[in-house]
Amino acid sequence: MQIGELIFIGFCSLAAINAAFFAGYIWFKRDRNTYASSLLSMFLIITAYRIAQMLLHDLQDDFDIGINLKTFFFFVPTFPLVGPFLFLYIKSVSTKDFKFRRNHLFHLLPFLSVLILDLINRKNFPLSPDNPTLYLTYCIEISVILIQFLMYIIVSFIYARRVLQQDTSEKLPKDNVYPDYIRSIVILISFILIIYAMYCVQTYFRIYFPTRVIEALYYSLLSYWILYVELNNQKITTVNKFTSRYKSSALSSGDALKYKAVILEYVGKNEIYKDQNITLGKFSKSLSLTPHLVSQVINEQLSCNFNDFINSYRVEEAKKMLGNPGMKNITVASIAYDSGFNTLSAFNTAFKKFTGLTPTQFRAR
């Protein structure tokens, strides 16, 4: 075994361990939206499983493992699960009060059908082209899975685009919903569809692609990316925090929408975000409302806390000034103070949170 192969095995093995560990971490941390956390945990388990499957499949000839892995692993078809998990995950993290319903189980029917079919034909694995009937059956099976996967990707893209449009129309960066993150997830999972399509082509035309190596490498990179995003800004475990702290409140949804309109109109007209000393109490007093009520409306209707609500306006104001060619000689610090921030560090932190860029990077673009 060459050095390159050993490095590849180590890289992928570490990714599988990372995915399995992170799946457990998210599972036990699911104190908010348990549905989304459960789906993400199961997807990470699939990631770890597929990496291990690909590695052991290729290594069984190099090591005396004592298990017919080619038969053992193909009994658990994971591809029919990826599409449903993707769609339900992005829907659960972008929908307030999203709950599990029995009709969601219908998304698992393709997986169960393929699993039963594989178990029926378990004695015939691996399939050989010498048996035309079984081989044709297998080609039809993987074609159905490919179409099912493609349909979920298309639906997920449409849904992610709708979420992005809604977020843009609100013009309020959300603390708990990251449209760019949701879109990125859909794009990344789309590459798994391409990998599966390579498997299909390989089966149809009986040609060779290093598909198992590509899949193991891609799942490994995806695992590391998820870990990086979590360690960098905790978007993975905070993206689904929709649980309200005001369950006992008597505020109706109709009244909440009215107060939301009042709050947004007042902020837009009076630009109170430019006041560096603005507080929840001060703002509530100007509206003749209680701080508790204002906090509840902002949290439940705008999915963010008061500080992020105010900072979102400040960042939008700063973006206008940074993008104005006539203000290119104005320092970033001056723009920060003019936008309502009282320190440069607070400005940099908030700006990076809402835009993903530093003020300097944004101005350069």
mmCIF file of C-alpha atoms in Angstrom:
data_model
loop_
_atom_site.group_PDB
_atom_site.id
_atom_site.type_symbol
_atom_site.label_atom_id
_atom_site.label_comp_id
_atom_site.label_asym_id
_atom_site.label_seq_id
_atom_site.Cartn_x
_atom_site.Cartn_y
_atom_site.Cartn_z
ATOM 1 C CA MET A 1 0.000 0.000 0.000
ATOM 2 C CA GLN A 2 1.453 3.357 -1.071
ATOM 3 C CA ILE A 3 1.840 6.528 1.007
ATOM 4 C CA GLY A 4 -0.901 8.311 -0.944
ATOM 5 C CA GLU A 5 -3.374 5.527 -0.183
ATOM 6 C CA LEU A 6 -2.507 5.614 3.509
ATOM 7 C CA ILE A 7 -3.027 9.393 3.616
ATOM 8 C CA PHE A 8 -6.367 8.998 1.845
ATOM 9 C CA ILE A 9 -7.495 6.281 4.261
ATOM 10 C CA GLY A 10 -6.446 8.357 7.261
ATOM 11 C CA PHE A 11 -8.168 11.477 5.936
ATOM 12 C CA CYS A 12 -11.445 9.661 5.255
ATOM 13 C CA SER A 13 -11.339 7.596 8.446
ATOM 14 C CA LEU A 14 -10.923 10.720 10.549
ATOM 15 C CA ALA A 15 -13.839 12.320 8.678
ATOM 16 C CA ALA A 16 -16.045 9.298 9.429
ATOM 17 C CA ILE A 17 -15.166 9.479 13.122
ATOM 18 C CA ASN A 18 -15.815 13.226 13.080
ATOM 19 C CA ALA A 19 -19.228 12.730 11.440
ATOM 20 C CA ALA A 20 -20.244 10.024 13.920
ATOM 21 C CA PHE A 21 -19.087 12.083 16.911
ATOM 22 C CA PHE A 22 -20.807 15.246 15.686
ATOM 23 C CA ALA A 23 -24.014 13.280 15.030
ATOM 24 C CA GLY A 24 -24.047 12.226 18.687
ATOM 25 C CA TYR A 25 -23.245 15.754 19.818
ATOM 26 C CA ILE A 26 -26.151 17.255 17.865
ATOM 27 C CA TRP A 27 -28.497 14.474 18.954
ATOM 28 C CA PHE A 28 -27.927 15.123 22.652
ATOM 29 C CA LYS A 29 -27.883 18.892 22.158
ATOM 30 C CA ARG A 30 -31.317 18.957 20.491
ATOM 31 C CA ASP A 31 -32.921 21.155 23.145
ATOM 32 C CA ARG A 32 -34.772 23.365 20.690
ATOM 33 C CA ASN A 33 -35.938 22.004 17.357
ATOM 34 C CA THR A 34 -35.575 18.271 17.934
ATOM 35 C CA TYR A 35 -36.914 17.388 14.473
ATOM 36 C CA ALA A 36 -34.206 19.266 12.565
ATOM 37 C CA SER A 37 -31.493 18.054 14.930
ATOM 38 C CA SER A 38 -32.612 14.452 14.541
ATOM 39 C CA LEU A 39 -32.562 14.717 10.739
ATOM 40 C CA LEU A 40 -29.110 16.277 10.729
ATOM 41 C CA SER A 41 -27.819 13.619 13.137
ATOM 42 C CA MET A 42 -29.154 10.834 10.930
ATOM 43 C CA PHE A 43 -27.609 12.410 7.841
ATOM 44 C CA LEU A 44 -24.240 12.559 9.587
ATOM 45 C CA ILE A 45 -24.621 8.889 10.480
ATOM 46 C CA ILE A 46 -25.237 8.208 6.779
ATOM 47 C CA THR A 47 -22.099 10.224 6.008
ATOM 48 C CA ALA A 48 -19.996 8.165 8.427
ATOM 49 C CA TYR A 49 -21.571 4.941 7.150
ATOM 50 C CA ARG A 50 -20.919 5.705 3.488
ATOM 51 C CA ILE A 51 -17.300 6.664 4.132
ATOM 52 C CA ALA A 52 -16.730 3.445 6.100
ATOM 53 C CA GLN A 53 -18.578 1.464 3.424
ATOM 54 C CA MET A 54 -16.429 2.797 0.605
ATOM 55 C CA LEU A 55 -13.173 2.304 2.510
ATOM 56 C CA LEU A 56 -13.924 -1.219 3.695
ATOM 57 C CA HIS A 57 -15.246 -2.193 0.285
ATOM 58 C CA ASP A 58 -11.885 -1.382 -1.272
ATOM 59 C CA LEU A 59 -9.768 -2.616 1.648
ATOM 60 C CA GLN A 60 -11.313 -6.047 2.099
ATOM 61 C CA ASP A 61 -8.953 -7.483 -0.492
ATOM 62 C CA ASP A 62 -5.944 -6.029 1.338
ATOM 63 C CA PHE A 63 -6.955 -7.228 4.803
ATOM 64 C CA ASP A 64 -8.470 -10.488 5.988
ATOM 65 C CA ILE A 65 -11.644 -8.970 7.464
ATOM 66 C CA GLY A 66 -13.668 -12.169 7.308
ATOM 67 C CA ILE A 67 -16.953 -10.539 6.202
ATOM 68 C CA ASN A 68 -18.478 -10.452 2.759
ATOM 69 C CA LEU A 69 -18.690 -6.675 2.781
ATOM 70 C CA LYS A 70 -19.921 -6.392 -0.785
ATOM 71 C CA THR A 71 -23.052 -8.219 0.297
ATOM 72 C CA PHE A 72 -23.300 -6.830 3.813
ATOM 73 C CA PHE A 73 -23.157 -3.120 2.976
ATOM 74 C CA PHE A 74 -25.512 -3.100 0.011
ATOM 75 C CA PHE A 75 -28.377 -4.208 2.250
ATOM 76 C CA VAL A 76 -28.777 -0.643 3.559
ATOM 77 C CA PRO A 77 -29.640 1.672 0.642
ATOM 78 C CA THR A 78 -28.833 5.185 1.851
ATOM 79 C CA PHE A 79 -29.353 7.226 -1.318
ATOM 80 C CA PRO A 80 -33.194 7.087 -1.127
ATOM 81 C CA LEU A 81 -32.906 8.753 2.310
ATOM 82 C CA VAL A 82 -30.723 11.725 1.350
ATOM 83 C CA GLY A 83 -33.364 13.581 -0.679
ATOM 84 C CA PRO A 84 -36.156 13.326 1.919
ATOM 85 C CA PHE A 85 -33.769 14.210 4.750
ATOM 86 C CA LEU A 86 -32.578 17.274 2.830
ATOM 87 C CA PHE A 87 -36.066 18.600 2.090
ATOM 88 C CA LEU A 88 -37.456 17.987 5.573
ATOM 89 C CA TYR A 89 -34.349 19.475 7.193
ATOM 90 C CA ILE A 90 -34.384 22.782 5.317
ATOM 91 C CA LYS A 91 -38.129 23.018 5.823
ATOM 92 C CA SER A 92 -37.860 22.382 9.566
ATOM 93 C CA VAL A 93 -35.140 24.983 10.107
ATOM 94 C CA SER A 94 -36.965 27.655 8.115
ATOM 95 C CA THR A 95 -40.507 27.113 9.396
ATOM 96 C CA LYS A 96 -41.555 28.320 12.790
ATOM 97 C CA ASP A 97 -43.274 25.718 14.984
ATOM 98 C CA PHE A 98 -42.533 22.998 12.440
ATOM 99 C CA LYS A 99 -43.809 19.704 13.819
ATOM 100 C CA PHE A 100 -43.571 16.074 12.835
ATOM 101 C CA ARG A 101 -46.666 14.753 11.109
ATOM 102 C CA ARG A 102 -47.575 11.247 10.108
ATOM 103 C CA ASN A 103 -47.634 12.147 6.437
ATOM 104 C CA HIS A 104 -43.886 12.816 6.665
ATOM 105 C CA LEU A 105 -43.458 9.049 6.877
ATOM 106 C CA PHE A 106 -44.496 8.803 3.228
ATOM 107 C CA HIS A 107 -41.101 10.266 2.359
ATOM 108 C CA LEU A 108 -39.565 7.010 3.597
ATOM 109 C CA LEU A 109 -41.570 4.757 1.264
ATOM 110 C CA PRO A 110 -38.933 4.727 -1.520
ATOM 111 C CA PHE A 111 -36.251 3.734 0.997
ATOM 112 C CA LEU A 112 -38.392 0.936 2.458
ATOM 113 C CA SER A 113 -39.314 -0.326 -1.007
ATOM 114 C CA VAL A 114 -35.683 -0.492 -2.111
ATOM 115 C CA LEU A 115 -34.658 -2.095 1.177
ATOM 116 C CA ILE A 116 -37.284 -4.848 0.810
ATOM 117 C CA LEU A 117 -36.309 -5.437 -2.811
ATOM 118 C CA ASP A 118 -32.632 -5.708 -1.876
ATOM 119 C CA LEU A 119 -33.408 -8.146 0.925
ATOM 120 C CA ILE A 120 -35.418 -10.310 -1.471
ATOM 121 C CA ASN A 121 -32.457 -10.402 -3.858
ATOM 122 C CA ARG A 122 -29.795 -10.617 -1.174
ATOM 123 C CA LYS A 123 -28.496 -13.973 -2.467
ATOM 124 C CA ASN A 124 -27.825 -12.451 -5.861
ATOM 125 C CA PHE A 125 -25.465 -9.699 -4.683
ATOM 126 C CA PRO A 126 -23.279 -8.565 -6.267
ATOM 127 C CA LEU A 127 -25.423 -8.609 -9.402
ATOM 128 C CA SER A 128 -23.865 -9.864 -12.580
ATOM 129 C CA PRO A 129 -24.718 -8.801 -16.148
ATOM 130 C CA ASP A 130 -24.833 -12.524 -16.946
ATOM 131 C CA ASN A 131 -28.294 -12.618 -15.373
ATOM 132 C CA PRO A 132 -30.281 -10.281 -17.659
ATOM 133 C CA THR A 133 -33.502 -10.338 -15.643
ATOM 134 C CA LEU A 134 -31.942 -9.438 -12.301
ATOM 135 C CA TYR A 135 -29.574 -6.966 -13.912
ATOM 136 C CA LEU A 136 -32.457 -5.212 -15.674
ATOM 137 C CA THR A 137 -34.374 -5.115 -12.394
ATOM 138 C CA TYR A 138 -31.398 -3.505 -10.694
ATOM 139 C CA CYS A 139 -31.021 -0.930 -13.482
ATOM 140 C CA ILE A 140 -34.690 0.005 -13.123
ATOM 141 C CA GLU A 141 -34.275 0.256 -9.347
ATOM 142 C CA ILE A 142 -31.322 2.642 -9.478
ATOM 143 C CA SER A 143 -33.081 4.684 -12.188
ATOM 144 C CA VAL A 144 -36.098 5.167 -9.925
ATOM 145 C CA ILE A 145 -33.811 6.204 -7.062
ATOM 146 C CA LEU A 146 -32.034 8.664 -9.354
ATOM 147 C CA ILE A 147 -35.331 10.239 -10.438
ATOM 148 C CA GLN A 148 -36.558 10.393 -6.839
ATOM 149 C CA PHE A 149 -33.300 12.026 -5.745
ATOM 150 C CA LEU A 150 -33.479 14.546 -8.609
ATOM 151 C CA MET A 151 -37.053 15.484 -7.732
ATOM 152 C CA TYR A 152 -36.132 16.206 -4.123
ATOM 153 C CA ILE A 153 -33.173 18.327 -5.214
ATOM 154 C CA ILE A 154 -35.388 20.382 -7.540
ATOM 155 C CA VAL A 155 -38.074 20.863 -4.884
ATOM 156 C CA SER A 156 -35.425 21.786 -2.306
ATOM 157 C CA PHE A 157 -33.887 24.369 -4.646
ATOM 158 C CA ILE A 158 -37.301 25.933 -5.239
ATOM 159 C CA TYR A 159 -38.006 26.027 -1.517
ATOM 160 C CA ALA A 160 -34.572 27.497 -0.683
ATOM 161 C CA ARG A 161 -35.071 30.182 -3.322
ATOM 162 C CA ARG A 162 -38.424 31.077 -1.796
ATOM 163 C CA VAL A 163 -36.867 31.371 1.665
ATOM 164 C CA LEU A 164 -34.128 33.616 0.256
ATOM 165 C CA GLN A 165 -36.693 35.862 -1.452
ATOM 166 C CA GLN A 166 -38.757 36.155 1.718
ATOM 167 C CA ASP A 167 -35.675 37.046 3.725
ATOM 168 C CA THR A 168 -34.695 39.725 1.207
ATOM 169 C CA SER A 169 -38.172 41.228 1.167
ATOM 170 C CA GLU A 170 -38.180 41.505 4.957
ATOM 171 C CA LYS A 171 -34.824 43.336 4.787
ATOM 172 C CA LEU A 172 -34.051 42.099 8.255
ATOM 173 C CA PRO A 173 -31.165 39.656 8.694
ATOM 174 C CA LYS A 174 -32.470 36.827 10.849
ATOM 175 C CA ASP A 175 -30.603 35.554 13.872
ATOM 176 C CA ASN A 176 -32.058 32.069 13.595
ATOM 177 C CA VAL A 177 -32.604 31.563 9.875
ATOM 178 C CA TYR A 178 -29.665 31.681 7.478
ATOM 179 C CA PRO A 179 -30.969 31.573 3.868
ATOM 180 C CA ASP A 180 -27.428 31.406 2.477
ATOM 181 C CA TYR A 181 -26.721 28.430 4.736
ATOM 182 C CA ILE A 182 -29.889 26.680 3.544
ATOM 183 C CA ARG A 183 -28.999 27.323 -0.086
ATOM 184 C CA SER A 184 -25.454 26.070 0.507
ATOM 185 C CA ILE A 185 -26.783 22.852 2.019
ATOM 186 C CA VAL A 186 -28.941 22.197 -1.057
ATOM 187 C CA ILE A 187 -26.016 22.870 -3.410
ATOM 188 C CA LEU A 188 -23.681 20.593 -1.465
ATOM 189 C CA ILE A 189 -26.185 17.746 -1.382
ATOM 190 C CA SER A 190 -26.686 18.173 -5.139
ATOM 191 C CA PHE A 191 -23.147 16.899 -5.650
ATOM 192 C CA ILE A 192 -24.192 13.626 -4.016
ATOM 193 C CA LEU A 193 -26.798 13.339 -6.772
ATOM 194 C CA ILE A 194 -24.017 13.721 -9.342
ATOM 195 C CA ILE A 195 -22.042 10.958 -7.635
ATOM 196 C CA TYR A 196 -25.071 8.669 -7.703
ATOM 197 C CA ALA A 197 -25.597 9.481 -11.380
ATOM 198 C CA MET A 198 -22.017 8.308 -11.958
ATOM 199 C CA TYR A 199 -22.901 5.015 -10.286
ATOM 200 C CA CYS A 200 -25.882 4.692 -12.624
ATOM 201 C CA VAL A 201 -23.846 5.399 -15.755
ATOM 202 C CA GLN A 202 -21.240 2.943 -14.560
ATOM 203 C CA THR A 203 -23.936 0.272 -14.217
ATOM 204 C CA TYR A 204 -25.783 1.040 -17.461
ATOM 205 C CA PHE A 205 -22.750 1.028 -19.739
ATOM 206 C CA ARG A 206 -20.484 -1.265 -17.677
ATOM 207 C CA ILE A 207 -17.663 1.253 -17.615
ATOM 208 C CA TYR A 208 -15.350 2.094 -14.748
ATOM 209 C CA PHE A 209 -15.259 5.332 -12.756
ATOM 210 C CA PRO A 210 -13.381 5.759 -9.460
ATOM 211 C CA THR A 211 -16.804 6.567 -8.002
ATOM 212 C CA ARG A 212 -16.248 4.985 -4.589
ATOM 213 C CA VAL A 213 -13.087 7.018 -4.093
ATOM 214 C CA ILE A 214 -14.865 10.201 -5.201
ATOM 215 C CA GLU A 215 -17.804 9.508 -2.883
ATOM 216 C CA ALA A 216 -15.618 8.780 0.141
ATOM 217 C CA LEU A 217 -13.572 11.908 -0.518
ATOM 218 C CA TYR A 218 -16.660 14.089 -1.007
ATOM 219 C CA TYR A 219 -18.443 12.849 2.101
ATOM 220 C CA SER A 220 -15.217 13.447 4.035
ATOM 221 C CA LEU A 221 -14.921 17.032 2.785
ATOM 222 C CA LEU A 222 -18.607 17.593 3.561
ATOM 223 C CA SER A 223 -18.077 16.303 7.091
ATOM 224 C CA TYR A 224 -15.137 18.654 7.628
ATOM 225 C CA TRP A 225 -17.134 21.569 6.183
ATOM 226 C CA ILE A 226 -20.017 20.990 8.605
ATOM 227 C CA LEU A 227 -17.563 20.888 11.504
ATOM 228 C CA TYR A 228 -15.871 24.089 10.284
ATOM 229 C CA VAL A 229 -19.169 25.967 9.984
ATOM 230 C CA GLU A 230 -20.151 24.901 13.493
ATOM 231 C CA LEU A 231 -16.811 25.821 15.074
ATOM 232 C CA ASN A 232 -16.636 29.107 13.166
ATOM 233 C CA ASN A 233 -20.044 30.580 14.014
ATOM 234 C CA GLN A 234 -22.271 27.786 15.398
ATOM 235 C CA LYS A 235 -24.748 28.071 12.538
ATOM 236 C CA ILE A 236 -25.390 24.341 12.572
ATOM 237 C CA THR A 237 -26.706 24.105 16.137
ATOM 238 C CA THR A 238 -28.306 27.565 16.308
ATOM 239 C CA VAL A 239 -30.021 27.630 12.918
ATOM 240 C CA ASN A 240 -33.102 25.857 14.274
ATOM 241 C CA LYS A 241 -33.757 27.719 17.524
ATOM 242 C CA PHE A 242 -37.362 28.696 16.959
ATOM 243 C CA THR A 243 -38.704 27.768 20.380
ATOM 244 C CA SER A 244 -40.473 30.690 21.991
ATOM 245 C CA ARG A 245 -39.911 31.842 25.563
ATOM 246 C CA TYR A 246 -43.398 33.315 25.616
ATOM 247 C CA LYS A 247 -45.597 30.218 25.458
ATOM 248 C CA SER A 248 -47.706 31.437 28.381
ATOM 249 C CA SER A 249 -48.342 34.836 26.767
ATOM 250 C CA ALA A 250 -51.918 35.807 25.899
ATOM 251 C CA LEU A 251 -50.775 37.830 22.867
ATOM 252 C CA SER A 252 -52.742 36.705 19.816
ATOM 253 C CA SER A 253 -51.076 36.262 16.436
ATOM 254 C CA GLY A 254 -53.243 39.060 14.997
ATOM 255 C CA ASP A 255 -52.167 41.545 17.658
ATOM 256 C CA ALA A 256 -48.557 40.435 17.287
ATOM 257 C CA LEU A 257 -48.651 41.253 13.565
ATOM 258 C CA LYS A 258 -50.121 44.681 14.322
ATOM 259 C CA TYR A 259 -47.401 45.454 16.868
ATOM 260 C CA LYS A 260 -44.796 44.215 14.402
ATOM 261 C CA ALA A 261 -46.021 46.710 11.803
ATOM 262 C CA VAL A 262 -45.966 49.512 14.403
ATOM 263 C CA ILE A 263 -42.407 48.657 15.438
ATOM 264 C CA LEU A 264 -41.072 48.461 11.878
ATOM 265 C CA GLU A 265 -42.785 51.675 10.852
ATOM 266 C CA TYR A 266 -41.471 53.571 13.882
ATOM 267 C CA VAL A 267 -37.903 52.380 13.386
ATOM 268 C CA GLY A 268 -37.988 53.185 9.665
ATOM 269 C CA LYS A 269 -39.324 56.700 10.162
ATOM 270 C CA ASN A 270 -37.313 57.761 13.220
ATOM 271 C CA GLU A 271 -34.047 55.846 12.563
ATOM 272 C CA ILE A 272 -33.690 55.167 16.274
ATOM 273 C CA TYR A 273 -30.921 52.657 15.487
ATOM 274 C CA LYS A 274 -28.551 55.599 14.995
ATOM 275 C CA ASP A 275 -28.860 56.320 18.694
ATOM 276 C CA GLN A 276 -25.812 54.625 20.232
ATOM 277 C CA ASN A 277 -27.506 54.516 23.627
ATOM 278 C CA ILE A 278 -30.809 52.998 22.541
ATOM 279 C CA THR A 279 -32.097 50.243 24.848
ATOM 280 C CA LEU A 280 -35.118 47.990 24.891
ATOM 281 C CA GLY A 281 -36.621 49.986 27.729
ATOM 282 C CA LYS A 282 -36.040 53.316 26.029
ATOM 283 C CA PHE A 283 -37.432 52.068 22.734
ATOM 284 C CA SER A 284 -40.492 50.515 24.388
ATOM 285 C CA LYS A 285 -41.235 53.738 26.243
ATOM 286 C CA SER A 286 -41.210 55.699 22.979
ATOM 287 C CA LEU A 287 -43.859 53.281 21.657
ATOM 288 C CA SER A 288 -45.895 53.399 24.884
ATOM 289 C CA LEU A 289 -45.516 49.615 25.140
ATOM 290 C CA THR A 290 -43.983 47.364 27.775
ATOM 291 C CA PRO A 291 -40.448 46.022 27.206
ATOM 292 C CA HIS A 292 -41.768 42.474 27.614
ATOM 293 C CA LEU A 293 -44.318 42.950 24.828
ATOM 294 C CA VAL A 294 -41.814 44.553 22.450
ATOM 295 C CA SER A 295 -39.281 41.827 23.166
ATOM 296 C CA GLN A 296 -41.871 39.128 22.511
ATOM 297 C CA VAL A 297 -42.964 40.613 19.189
ATOM 298 C CA ILE A 298 -39.371 41.008 17.975
ATOM 299 C CA ASN A 299 -38.407 37.496 19.068
ATOM 300 C CA GLU A 300 -41.457 35.730 17.679
ATOM 301 C CA GLN A 301 -42.257 37.783 14.598
ATOM 302 C CA LEU A 302 -38.742 38.713 13.467
ATOM 303 C CA SER A 303 -36.844 35.707 14.873
ATOM 304 C CA CYS A 304 -34.134 37.729 16.568
ATOM 305 C CA ASN A 305 -33.433 39.517 19.834
ATOM 306 C CA PHE A 306 -33.584 43.279 20.328
ATOM 307 C CA ASN A 307 -29.849 43.862 19.922
ATOM 308 C CA ASP A 308 -29.703 42.010 16.611
ATOM 309 C CA PHE A 309 -32.890 43.715 15.474
ATOM 310 C CA ILE A 310 -31.284 47.136 15.970
ATOM 311 C CA ASN A 311 -27.909 46.009 14.635
ATOM 312 C CA SER A 312 -29.528 44.710 11.445
ATOM 313 C CA TYR A 313 -30.649 48.265 10.617
ATOM 314 C CA ARG A 314 -27.240 49.628 11.527
ATOM 315 C CA VAL A 315 -25.532 47.145 9.244
ATOM 316 C CA GLU A 316 -27.875 48.014 6.375
ATOM 317 C CA GLU A 317 -27.087 51.690 6.928
ATOM 318 C CA ALA A 318 -23.370 50.936 6.961
ATOM 319 C CA LYS A 319 -23.663 48.882 3.747
ATOM 320 C CA LYS A 320 -25.168 51.900 1.967
ATOM 321 C CA MET A 321 -22.302 54.139 3.068
ATOM 322 C CA LEU A 322 -19.605 51.562 2.326
ATOM 323 C CA GLY A 323 -21.020 51.047 -1.156
ATOM 324 C CA ASN A 324 -21.311 54.749 -1.887
ATOM 325 C CA PRO A 325 -18.423 55.855 -4.172
ATOM 326 C CA GLY A 326 -18.761 59.386 -2.830
ATOM 327 C CA MET A 327 -17.870 58.159 0.677
ATOM 328 C CA LYS A 328 -14.809 56.094 -0.224
ATOM 329 C CA ASN A 329 -12.567 58.490 1.712
ATOM 330 C CA ILE A 330 -14.626 58.128 4.892
ATOM 331 C CA THR A 331 -12.987 55.720 7.333
ATOM 332 C CA VAL A 332 -14.654 52.495 8.429
ATOM 333 C CA ALA A 333 -14.609 53.759 12.022
ATOM 334 C CA SER A 334 -16.514 56.907 11.069
ATOM 335 C CA ILE A 335 -19.112 54.858 9.213
ATOM 336 C CA ALA A 336 -19.465 52.570 12.220
ATOM 337 C CA TYR A 337 -20.222 55.499 14.550
ATOM 338 C CA ASP A 338 -22.537 57.178 12.032
ATOM 339 C CA SER A 339 -24.489 53.924 11.724
ATOM 340 C CA GLY A 340 -25.138 53.812 15.459
ATOM 341 C CA PHE A 341 -22.395 51.532 16.765
ATOM 342 C CA ASN A 342 -20.496 52.815 19.786
ATOM 343 C CA THR A 343 -17.340 50.748 19.207
ATOM 344 C CA LEU A 344 -15.485 49.593 16.109
ATOM 345 C CA SER A 345 -15.200 46.034 17.406
ATOM 346 C CA ALA A 346 -18.962 45.776 17.904
ATOM 347 C CA PHE A 347 -19.450 47.036 14.351
ATOM 348 C CA ASN A 348 -17.015 44.520 12.871
ATOM 349 C CA THR A 349 -18.615 41.634 14.779
ATOM 350 C CA ALA A 350 -22.174 42.553 13.785
ATOM 351 C CA PHE A 351 -21.249 43.265 10.168
ATOM 352 C CA LYS A 352 -19.509 39.896 9.794
ATOM 353 C CA LYS A 353 -22.476 38.151 11.394
ATOM 354 C CA PHE A 354 -25.056 39.581 9.011
ATOM 355 C CA THR A 355 -23.062 39.690 5.776
ATOM 356 C CA GLY A 356 -20.352 37.084 6.164
ATOM 357 C CA LEU A 357 -17.760 39.739 5.269
ATOM 358 C CA THR A 358 -15.745 42.312 7.151
ATOM 359 C CA PRO A 359 -16.560 45.973 6.385
ATOM 360 C CA THR A 360 -13.271 46.299 4.513
ATOM 361 C CA GLN A 361 -13.997 43.233 2.385
ATOM 362 C CA PHE A 362 -17.497 44.508 1.634
ATOM 363 C CA ARG A 363 -16.179 47.896 0.538
ATOM 364 C CA ALA A 364 -13.573 46.270 -1.701
ATOM 365 C CA ARG A 365 -16.258 44.223 -3.452
#
